[in-house]
Coordinates of C-alpha atoms in Angstrom, one line a residue:
Chain A
M3 CA 3.3 20.6 12.6
S4 CA 4.3 17.1 11.8
K5 CA 2.1 14.1 12.0
R6 CA 1.4 12.1 15.1
Y7 CA 0.4 8.4 15.2
T8 CA -1.4 5.9 17.4
K9 CA -0.6 2.2 18.0
D10 CA -3.8 1.5 16.0
H11 CA -2.2 3.1 12.9
E12 CA -4.2 6.3 12.7
W13 CA -2.4 9.6 12.0
V14 CA -3.2 13.1 13.1
R15 CA -2.0 16.4 11.7
M16 CA -3.0 19.7 13.2
E17 CA -3.9 22.4 10.7
G18 CA -4.7 25.5 12.8
D19 CA -7.1 24.3 15.4
V20 CA -8.4 21.4 13.3
A21 CA -7.0 17.9 13.5
I22 CA -6.9 16.0 10.2
V23 CA -7.1 12.2 10.8
G24 CA -6.4 9.2 8.6
I25 CA -4.8 5.8 8.6
S26 CA -1.1 5.3 8.0
A27 CA 0.5 4.2 4.8
Y28 CA 1.6 1.1 6.7
A29 CA -2.0 0.3 7.7
A30 CA -3.3 0.9 4.1
E31 CA -0.7 -1.5 2.8
Q32 CA -1.7 -4.1 5.3
L33 CA -5.4 -3.8 4.4
G34 CA -4.8 -4.1 0.7
D35 CA -7.3 -2.7 -1.8
V36 CA -9.7 -0.4 0.0
V37 CA -13.1 -0.6 -1.6
Y38 CA -15.3 1.4 0.9
V39 CA -14.9 3.9 3.7
E40 CA -17.8 4.6 6.1
L41 CA -17.4 8.1 7.6
P42 CA -19.1 9.6 10.6
G43 CA -21.7 12.4 10.3
V44 CA -20.5 16.0 10.6
N45 CA -20.9 17.5 14.1
K46 CA -20.7 14.1 15.7
E47 CA -18.8 14.1 19.0
I48 CA -16.3 11.2 19.3
A49 CA -14.5 10.1 22.4
R50 CA -10.8 9.2 22.2
G51 CA -10.5 5.6 21.2
A52 CA -14.1 5.3 20.1
D53 CA -15.2 4.1 16.6
M54 CA -14.8 6.9 14.2
A55 CA -15.0 5.2 10.7
V56 CA -14.9 1.8 9.1
V57 CA -12.5 1.0 6.3
E58 CA -13.4 -2.0 4.1
S59 CA -10.8 -3.7 2.0
A60 CA -11.7 -6.3 -0.6
K61 CA -11.1 -8.8 2.1
A62 CA -12.5 -7.5 5.4
A63 CA -13.9 -4.6 7.4
S64 CA -11.8 -2.8 10.0
D65 CA -12.7 -0.2 12.6
V66 CA -10.9 3.1 12.7
Y67 CA -10.7 4.7 16.1
A68 CA -10.6 8.4 17.0
P69 CA -7.0 9.1 18.0
I70 CA -8.1 12.1 20.1
A71 CA -11.5 13.3 21.3
G72 CA -13.3 15.9 19.3
S73 CA -16.2 16.8 17.1
V74 CA -16.4 16.1 13.4
V75 CA -16.1 19.3 11.3
E76 CA -15.6 17.7 7.9
V77 CA -15.3 14.3 6.3
N78 CA -13.4 13.4 3.1
E79 CA -16.3 13.1 0.6
A80 CA -13.8 12.2 -2.1
L81 CA -13.5 8.7 -0.5
N82 CA -17.1 7.9 -1.5
E83 CA -16.1 7.9 -5.1
M84 CA -12.4 7.1 -4.8
P85 CA -11.8 4.8 -1.8
Q86 CA -8.5 3.8 -3.5
L87 CA -7.1 7.2 -2.3
V88 CA -6.6 5.5 1.0
N89 CA -4.1 3.1 -0.7
E90 CA -2.6 5.7 -3.1
Q91 CA -2.2 8.6 -0.7
A92 CA -2.9 7.3 2.8
E93 CA -1.3 10.2 4.6
K94 CA -2.4 13.0 2.2
D95 CA -5.5 13.0 0.0
G96 CA -6.7 9.8 1.7
W97 CA -7.5 11.5 4.9
F98 CA -10.8 10.5 6.6
V99 CA -12.0 13.1 9.0
K100 CA -11.3 16.6 10.3
L101 CA -11.9 16.9 14.1
R102 CA -12.1 19.9 16.3
P103 CA -10.2 18.6 19.3
T104 CA -11.8 18.7 22.7
N105 CA -8.4 19.3 24.2
N106 CA -5.7 20.9 22.1
T107 CA -2.9 19.2 23.9
D108 CA -4.3 15.6 23.4
V109 CA -2.4 15.2 20.2
L110 CA 0.9 15.6 21.9
N111 CA 0.4 12.4 23.8
L112 CA 0.6 10.4 20.5
M113 CA 3.7 9.0 18.9
S114 CA 6.0 11.1 16.8
E115 CA 6.8 10.0 13.2
A116 CA 10.2 8.6 14.4
E117 CA 8.5 6.7 17.3
Y118 CA 5.8 5.3 15.0
A119 CA 8.4 4.2 12.4
E120 CA 10.2 2.4 15.2
Y121 CA 6.9 0.9 16.5
V122 CA 6.1 -0.4 13.0
K123 CA 9.5 -1.9 12.6
G124 CA 8.9 -3.8 15.8
L125 CA 5.8 -5.4 14.3
G126 CA 7.9 -7.3 11.9
Chain B
M29 CA -13.0 -27.6 11.4
N30 CA -9.3 -27.3 11.6
A31 CA -7.1 -29.2 14.0
A32 CA -4.9 -27.0 16.1
G33 CA -1.1 -27.3 15.8
P34 CA 1.6 -26.0 13.7
L35 CA 0.6 -24.8 10.2
K36 CA 1.5 -27.2 7.4
K37 CA 3.7 -25.8 4.6
L38 CA 2.9 -26.2 0.9
S39 CA 5.6 -28.1 -1.1
L40 CA 6.0 -24.9 -3.1
D41 CA 6.3 -22.7 0.0
A42 CA 9.7 -21.2 -0.9
L43 CA 8.5 -20.4 -4.4
W44 CA 5.5 -18.5 -3.2
R45 CA 7.3 -16.9 -0.3
A46 CA 9.7 -15.2 -2.7
R47 CA 6.7 -13.7 -4.5
A48 CA 3.8 -13.2 -2.2
K49 CA 3.1 -10.0 -0.2
K50 CA 0.9 -11.7 2.4
F51 CA 0.7 -15.2 3.8
G52 CA -1.9 -16.5 6.2
A53 CA -3.4 -19.5 7.8
F54 CA -6.2 -21.4 6.0
A55 CA -7.5 -24.9 6.8
G56 CA -4.3 -25.7 8.7
Y57 CA -1.9 -24.6 5.9
D58 CA 0.3 -21.5 5.6
M59 CA -1.0 -20.1 2.3
P60 CA -0.1 -17.2 0.1
L61 CA -3.0 -14.8 0.4
E62 CA -1.9 -11.9 -1.8
F63 CA 0.7 -11.3 -4.4
E64 CA 0.3 -8.1 -6.4
G65 CA -3.0 -7.2 -4.7
L66 CA -6.4 -8.9 -4.6
V67 CA -8.1 -6.7 -7.2
A68 CA -5.2 -6.8 -9.7
E69 CA -4.9 -10.5 -9.3
H70 CA -8.6 -11.0 -9.7
Q71 CA -8.7 -8.9 -12.9
W72 CA -5.6 -10.6 -14.3
T73 CA -7.3 -14.0 -13.9
R74 CA -10.4 -12.9 -15.7
A75 CA -8.4 -11.3 -18.6
H76 CA -5.3 -13.7 -18.8
A77 CA -4.4 -16.7 -16.6
G78 CA -3.8 -17.1 -12.9
L79 CA -1.9 -19.8 -11.2
F80 CA -3.3 -20.9 -7.8
D81 CA -1.7 -23.4 -5.4
V82 CA -4.5 -25.4 -4.0
S83 CA -2.4 -28.2 -2.6
H84 CA -4.2 -27.8 0.8
M85 CA -7.2 -29.4 -0.8
G86 CA -7.9 -33.1 -0.5
P87 CA -7.1 -35.1 -3.7
C88 CA -7.3 -38.8 -3.4
F89 CA -7.7 -42.0 -5.4
F90 CA -10.5 -44.4 -4.4
A91 CA -10.1 -47.8 -6.0
L92 CA -11.2 -51.4 -5.9
P93 CA -8.7 -53.7 -4.2
K94 CA -5.9 -55.1 -6.3
G95 CA -6.9 -58.2 -8.2
H96 CA -10.5 -57.3 -8.3
G97 CA -10.9 -59.2 -11.5
L98 CA -13.5 -56.8 -13.0
E99 CA -13.0 -55.0 -16.2
G100 CA -14.1 -51.8 -17.9
E101 CA -17.7 -50.9 -17.1
A102 CA -18.1 -53.6 -14.5
A103 CA -15.1 -52.3 -12.5
H104 CA -16.4 -48.8 -12.8
A105 CA -19.9 -49.8 -11.7
A106 CA -18.5 -51.6 -8.7
I107 CA -16.4 -48.6 -7.4
A108 CA -19.1 -46.1 -8.4
S109 CA -21.8 -47.9 -6.4
L110 CA -19.7 -47.7 -3.3
I111 CA -19.3 -43.9 -3.5
E112 CA -23.0 -43.5 -4.5
Q113 CA -23.9 -44.6 -0.9
L114 CA -22.6 -41.2 0.2
V115 CA -23.4 -38.8 -2.7
P116 CA -26.6 -38.1 -4.7
A117 CA -24.8 -37.8 -8.1
D118 CA -25.0 -40.5 -10.8
I119 CA -21.5 -41.8 -10.6
V120 CA -22.2 -45.2 -12.1
G121 CA -23.4 -43.3 -15.2
L122 CA -20.4 -41.1 -15.4
G123 CA -18.5 -41.6 -18.7
A124 CA -14.9 -42.4 -18.9
G125 CA -12.9 -39.2 -18.7
Q126 CA -15.7 -37.2 -17.1
V127 CA -15.9 -35.3 -13.9
R128 CA -18.9 -34.5 -11.7
Y129 CA -19.5 -32.0 -9.0
T130 CA -21.4 -33.4 -6.1
T131 CA -22.0 -33.3 -2.3
L132 CA -21.3 -35.7 0.6
L133 CA -24.6 -35.9 2.5
N134 CA -25.5 -36.7 6.1
A135 CA -28.7 -38.7 7.0
D136 CA -30.7 -35.5 7.1
G137 CA -29.7 -34.5 3.6
G138 CA -27.3 -31.8 4.9
V139 CA -24.1 -31.2 3.1
L140 CA -20.9 -32.5 4.8
D141 CA -18.7 -31.3 2.0
D142 CA -18.8 -30.5 -1.7
L143 CA -16.4 -32.4 -4.0
M144 CA -15.4 -33.4 -7.5
I145 CA -15.5 -37.1 -8.6
A146 CA -13.7 -38.0 -11.8
R147 CA -13.7 -41.3 -13.7
P148 CA -10.3 -41.7 -15.3
A149 CA -10.3 -42.4 -19.1
E150 CA -7.4 -44.8 -19.1
P151 CA -8.4 -48.4 -19.6
G152 CA -5.8 -49.5 -16.9
A153 CA -7.6 -47.3 -14.4
A154 CA -11.0 -49.0 -14.6
G155 CA -12.2 -49.4 -11.0
D156 CA -10.5 -46.1 -9.9
L157 CA -12.1 -42.8 -9.1
Y158 CA -10.1 -39.6 -8.6
I159 CA -11.8 -37.5 -5.9
V160 CA -11.0 -34.0 -4.7
V161 CA -12.6 -32.8 -1.4
N162 CA -12.1 -29.5 0.5
A163 CA -9.1 -28.8 2.6
G164 CA -11.0 -28.2 5.9
C165 CA -13.0 -31.4 5.7
K166 CA -10.5 -33.9 4.1
G167 CA -9.7 -35.8 7.3
E168 CA -13.4 -36.3 8.1
D169 CA -14.4 -37.0 4.5
W170 CA -11.8 -39.6 4.0
A171 CA -12.7 -41.3 7.3
L172 CA -16.3 -41.4 6.3
I173 CA -15.6 -42.8 2.8
E174 CA -13.3 -45.5 4.3
A175 CA -15.7 -46.4 7.1
S176 CA -18.6 -46.9 4.7
T177 CA -16.7 -48.9 2.1
R178 CA -14.1 -50.9 4.2
E179 CA -12.5 -53.9 2.5
R180 CA -14.5 -53.4 -0.7
A181 CA -12.3 -50.5 -1.8
H182 CA -9.3 -48.5 -0.6
L183 CA -8.6 -44.8 -0.5
V184 CA -5.1 -43.5 -1.2
R185 CA -4.7 -39.9 -0.2
A186 CA -2.8 -37.8 -2.7
D187 CA -2.4 -34.6 -0.7
D188 CA 1.4 -35.2 -0.6
R189 CA 1.4 -34.1 -4.2
A190 CA 0.8 -30.5 -5.4
L191 CA -2.5 -29.5 -6.8
L192 CA -2.3 -26.4 -9.0
A193 CA -5.1 -24.5 -10.7
L194 CA -4.5 -22.6 -13.9
Q195 CA -7.5 -20.4 -14.6
G196 CA -8.5 -17.8 -17.1
P197 CA -9.1 -17.3 -20.8
E198 CA -5.4 -17.8 -21.6
A199 CA -5.0 -20.8 -19.3
V200 CA -5.3 -23.3 -22.2
S201 CA -2.7 -21.6 -24.4
A202 CA -0.3 -21.3 -21.5
L203 CA -0.7 -24.9 -20.5
C204 CA -0.3 -26.1 -24.1
A205 CA 2.9 -24.1 -24.3
A206 CA 4.2 -25.7 -21.1
I207 CA 3.4 -29.2 -22.2
P208 CA 3.8 -29.0 -26.0
E209 CA 3.9 -32.8 -26.4
H210 CA 0.3 -33.0 -25.3
A211 CA -1.0 -29.6 -26.6
G212 CA -3.5 -31.2 -29.0
A213 CA -5.1 -33.4 -26.3
L214 CA -5.1 -30.6 -23.7
D215 CA -6.7 -28.2 -26.1
A216 CA -9.4 -30.8 -27.0
M217 CA -10.4 -31.3 -23.4
Q218 CA -13.8 -29.9 -22.5
F219 CA -15.1 -28.5 -19.2
M220 CA -15.3 -31.4 -16.6
N221 CA -13.0 -33.7 -18.5
V222 CA -10.2 -35.6 -16.8
A223 CA -7.1 -37.2 -18.4
R224 CA -3.7 -38.4 -17.3
Y225 CA -0.6 -37.3 -19.2
E226 CA 2.9 -38.7 -19.0
T227 CA 5.4 -35.9 -19.5
E228 CA 9.1 -35.8 -19.7
R229 CA 9.7 -32.7 -17.6
F230 CA 6.9 -33.0 -15.0
G231 CA 6.3 -36.8 -14.7
R232 CA 2.7 -38.0 -14.6
L233 CA 0.0 -35.4 -14.4
T234 CA -3.6 -35.9 -13.6
I235 CA -5.4 -33.0 -15.2
T236 CA -9.0 -31.9 -15.1
R237 CA -10.5 -29.1 -17.1
S238 CA -12.2 -27.5 -14.2
G239 CA -11.8 -24.9 -11.5
Y240 CA -13.6 -22.6 -9.2
T241 CA -13.4 -19.2 -10.8
G242 CA -16.1 -19.4 -13.4
E243 CA -13.3 -19.2 -16.1
D244 CA -12.0 -21.8 -18.4
G245 CA -9.1 -23.5 -16.8
F246 CA -7.4 -26.6 -15.5
E247 CA -6.4 -28.3 -12.3
L248 CA -3.2 -30.3 -12.3
L249 CA -2.2 -32.9 -9.8
V250 CA 1.6 -33.3 -9.9
R251 CA 4.1 -35.2 -7.8
A252 CA 5.8 -32.9 -5.3
E253 CA 9.2 -33.4 -6.9
H254 CA 8.0 -32.0 -10.2
A255 CA 5.8 -29.3 -8.7
Q256 CA 8.4 -26.5 -8.8
A257 CA 9.4 -27.3 -12.4
I258 CA 5.8 -27.0 -13.7
A259 CA 5.0 -24.0 -11.6
E260 CA 8.1 -22.2 -12.8
A261 CA 7.4 -23.2 -16.4
L262 CA 3.9 -21.7 -16.2
L263 CA 5.1 -18.6 -14.3
A264 CA 7.7 -18.0 -17.0
D265 CA 4.8 -17.5 -19.4
A266 CA 3.9 -13.8 -19.6
R267 CA 0.2 -14.7 -19.6
V268 CA 0.4 -16.3 -16.2
K269 CA 0.7 -14.6 -12.8
P270 CA 0.5 -16.2 -9.3
I271 CA -2.8 -15.6 -7.5
G272 CA -3.5 -15.7 -3.8
L273 CA -6.3 -17.1 -1.8
G274 CA -7.9 -13.7 -1.5
A275 CA -8.6 -13.4 -5.2
R276 CA -9.6 -17.1 -5.3
D277 CA -12.4 -16.2 -2.9
S278 CA -13.5 -13.1 -4.8
L279 CA -13.4 -15.0 -8.1
R280 CA -15.6 -17.8 -6.8
L281 CA -18.0 -15.4 -5.2
E282 CA -18.5 -13.5 -8.5
A283 CA -19.0 -16.9 -10.2
G284 CA -21.7 -17.6 -7.7
L285 CA -20.0 -20.7 -6.4
C286 CA -20.4 -22.1 -2.9
L287 CA -17.6 -22.0 -0.3
Y288 CA -18.0 -24.9 2.1
G289 CA -18.4 -23.9 5.7
H290 CA -20.0 -20.6 4.6
D291 CA -22.5 -21.1 1.8
L292 CA -22.9 -24.8 2.5
D293 CA -22.9 -26.6 5.8
E294 CA -24.4 -29.6 7.6
T295 CA -27.8 -27.9 7.9
T296 CA -28.1 -26.9 4.2
S297 CA -29.5 -29.3 1.6
P298 CA -28.3 -29.2 -2.0
I299 CA -31.8 -28.1 -3.0
E300 CA -31.7 -25.1 -0.7
A301 CA -28.2 -24.3 -2.1
G302 CA -29.5 -24.3 -5.7
L303 CA -27.6 -27.5 -6.5
A304 CA -30.6 -29.6 -7.6
W305 CA -28.7 -29.9 -11.0
T306 CA -26.1 -32.0 -9.3
I307 CA -28.6 -34.8 -8.6
Q308 CA -29.2 -36.7 -11.8
K309 CA -32.5 -38.3 -12.8
R310 CA -31.5 -41.9 -12.0
R311 CA -30.7 -41.0 -8.4
R312 CA -33.9 -39.0 -7.9
E313 CA -35.9 -41.9 -9.1
A314 CA -34.1 -44.4 -6.9
G315 CA -34.0 -42.1 -3.9
D316 CA -31.1 -44.2 -2.6
F317 CA -28.8 -41.5 -1.1
P318 CA -28.5 -40.1 2.4
G319 CA -31.2 -37.7 3.3
A320 CA -33.3 -38.7 0.3
A321 CA -36.6 -38.1 2.1
R322 CA -35.9 -34.5 2.7
I323 CA -34.2 -33.9 -0.6
L324 CA -37.0 -35.5 -2.7
R325 CA -39.6 -33.6 -0.7
E326 CA -37.8 -30.3 -1.3
L327 CA -37.5 -31.1 -5.0
K328 CA -41.2 -31.7 -5.1
E329 CA -42.6 -29.0 -2.8
G330 CA -39.7 -26.5 -2.9
P331 CA -37.4 -25.8 0.0
G332 CA -38.2 -23.3 2.7
R333 CA -35.1 -21.2 1.9
R334 CA -33.0 -20.7 -1.1
R335 CA -29.5 -19.4 -1.9
V336 CA -29.6 -16.2 -3.8
G337 CA -27.4 -13.4 -5.1
I338 CA -27.7 -10.0 -3.5
R339 CA -26.6 -6.6 -4.8
P340 CA -26.4 -3.9 -2.2
I341 CA -27.8 -0.7 -3.7
E342 CA -25.2 1.5 -1.9
K343 CA -21.5 0.9 -1.5
A344 CA -21.1 -0.8 1.8
P345 CA -20.2 -4.5 1.4
A346 CA -22.5 -6.9 3.3
R347 CA -20.3 -9.8 4.6
E348 CA -21.0 -13.2 6.1
G349 CA -23.4 -13.0 9.0
V350 CA -25.3 -9.9 7.9
E351 CA -29.0 -10.3 8.5
I352 CA -31.5 -9.8 5.7
F353 CA -34.9 -8.2 6.2
A354 CA -38.1 -7.6 4.3
G355 CA -39.7 -4.8 6.2
D356 CA -39.5 -5.8 9.9
E357 CA -39.3 -9.5 9.1
R358 CA -35.9 -11.2 9.2
I359 CA -35.9 -13.4 6.2
G360 CA -32.3 -14.7 6.0
V361 CA -28.6 -14.2 6.3
V362 CA -25.6 -13.4 4.2
T363 CA -23.2 -16.4 3.9
S364 CA -20.5 -14.8 1.7
G365 CA -20.0 -11.2 0.8
G366 CA -17.5 -8.8 -0.4
F367 CA -16.5 -6.7 -3.3
S368 CA -16.7 -7.6 -7.0
P369 CA -13.7 -6.2 -8.9
M370 CA -15.5 -6.7 -12.2
L371 CA -18.7 -4.9 -11.2
G372 CA -16.8 -2.4 -9.0
A373 CA -19.5 -2.9 -6.4
P374 CA -20.3 -5.0 -3.4
I375 CA -21.9 -8.4 -3.9
S376 CA -23.2 -11.0 -1.5
M377 CA -24.7 -14.5 -1.4
G378 CA -27.0 -15.7 1.2
Y379 CA -30.1 -17.7 2.1
V380 CA -33.6 -16.1 2.2
A381 CA -37.1 -17.5 2.7
S382 CA -38.2 -18.9 -0.6
A383 CA -41.1 -16.4 -1.0
H384 CA -38.4 -13.7 -1.3
A385 CA -35.9 -15.6 -3.5
K386 CA -36.7 -14.0 -6.8
P387 CA -34.5 -11.6 -8.8
G388 CA -35.7 -8.0 -8.4
V389 CA -37.1 -8.4 -4.9
R390 CA -36.0 -5.5 -2.6
V391 CA -34.6 -6.4 0.8
D392 CA -32.7 -4.6 3.6
L393 CA -29.3 -5.7 4.9
L394 CA -28.5 -4.9 8.5
V395 CA -24.9 -3.7 8.3
R396 CA -23.4 -2.2 11.5
G397 CA -26.9 -1.7 13.0
Q398 CA -28.2 0.2 10.0
K399 CA -30.6 -1.2 7.4
R400 CA -29.3 -0.7 3.9
P401 CA -31.2 -1.4 0.7
A402 CA -30.4 -4.3 -1.6
E403 CA -31.8 -6.3 -4.4
I404 CA -32.0 -10.1 -4.9
V405 CA -30.3 -11.0 -8.2
A406 CA -29.7 -14.1 -10.3
L407 CA -26.4 -15.9 -9.9
P408 CA -23.7 -15.9 -11.1
F409 CA -22.7 -12.2 -10.9
Q410 CA -20.3 -12.9 -13.8
P411 CA -21.2 -15.3 -16.6
H412 CA -19.3 -18.6 -16.6
R413 CA -16.9 -19.1 -19.5
Y414 CA -16.4 -22.8 -19.4
V415 CA -15.3 -24.5 -22.6
R416 CA -17.9 -26.9 -23.9
K417 CA -17.4 -27.9 -27.5
S418 CA -20.2 -29.7 -29.2

C-alpha cells in the first residue's frame, strides 16, 4: 500500500497489520538538521493526534503527533545514533515508530500522496 | 522588545534571497536564517570563513558637537566621560584604535544591553566614538544615550549602512584579497582593534577585528551603495560562504557568548553573567556607574547566581526555559541551549545558584517533564581563536 499523510506532515505506510510512521520529506526539509529524536516506549498506547515523538533540529524542538490511534510495537533505534536519517531518508530509513492500529480503517481517512503533494504546494 | 509592523528589509535583501533557503523575522527585520544548512554553515565558519549580514544591529557614531575646540586626548576624555555615565567600562582609558565590550546598566546594575564601544584611531576623529548595540534594543539604547548626554554630544545612527561580519580562520586572508590596497594594515590589526579604510571599490569602511563566533574575524561597516559590491567580492572568494542567523546563534553559544534578552536581561548583573572582566580597575575604584552598589557588592561577596556552561549527559538538547535541579531543589534555569556541531552533542548555558556553579557538578535538567542528568562545565565550549599578536 502507498503512503498516507496528515496535515501535520506525518506519513503512514501499512505493512501487513502494522503501521510504519514517520515525518514527510517536506517536514524534514523545513526542520533543517535533525539532531535528536525522542521516541515513545514500546507498548505505549497512543490516541490519534496525541504526542507520539519529539524531533529536535539544531534550531528547535517539534512535536510529532500520532496520525492514527494504536500501540507502539517498535521504535527506530537507529535514530538514536543517526538522527540525520530523518533528513537523508525521511520517508524510508528515517521512520520513527511502528504502531498496531486500534482500527485498521483509520489510515484510509488520511491524505493520499497526490492529495498531500497538493496540500504542500498550497503552503507556498 | 520589537515594535510591531511590517518587517524591515536588509539593503542586501535581494542578494541573500537568491541564496538563502530560509528567511525569518528577527528584531523587526526579515533576515536570512539558513543557506546551505545550519550545521554545514557552522562547520564552514569554524574551518574557513563565513559572511554574516548583521545590518539589523545598531551601529552609531557618538560625537562631541562640531566646533568643540578640544584636541586629541582631551576630546576623547570629554566624549568618553559622557558614555561612562551609562557603562562600567573604562572608556576614558581606551587607546586610540581600540574596541571594548561593555554593558549598558540600569540603576540596579541590571543589563539593558551589551555593546561594543570603539575609539577611532584617526586624528580627525578625536571626540568620536563608534558604538554598536543590539538590534532589538537599538531604539531604547539610543534614546537613553541621547537623553543622558543631550547638548553635550550628538548621536548619529548608522543603521542605514550595511554591517557585515566575516568570521573564521580564513577571514583575514579573504578580506586582504578583497581589499588588497590595505592588506598589510588589515593583517596587522589585532583582536578588538578598529580602523577606517578609504577604498576605491567600496568607499569608506569602518572595520573592527571582532565578532561573535569565537573565531578570528572582522566586522565591516559599509555605506549601503557599496554593500553589494563588497559582499559579492567576498562571496566570490572560494573560502567564503554566506551564513544565516541560525548558525550565528549556534556559533556564539559554542563560544560561550551571551545573547541579550536570553543570557542577559534587566535583572542580570554583569557579575552574575561572568562579565566582571568588562569592568576595569579604575571604574571599580571610582564606583561611578549605574548600579555600582550592587555590582561592587557582588564583586566582593560573590553573586547569588552565576552563568555556567552545561553539558547534558544524554542526547536531548535542553533549551531556554528548562529548569535546573540539584536533587529536589530547583537551582536555576537554562537561558540558551541547543546543539553543538563541533562537539556533536547538546550544549546549554544558564544561571545556577553560586554554590553549584563549579565545573564537574552534576545537576538534572527538567526536559519535557523528565529529569535528565547533566554536568556543569567551564565556558566556552570551543576555545576562542582571537588574534592577539604581542
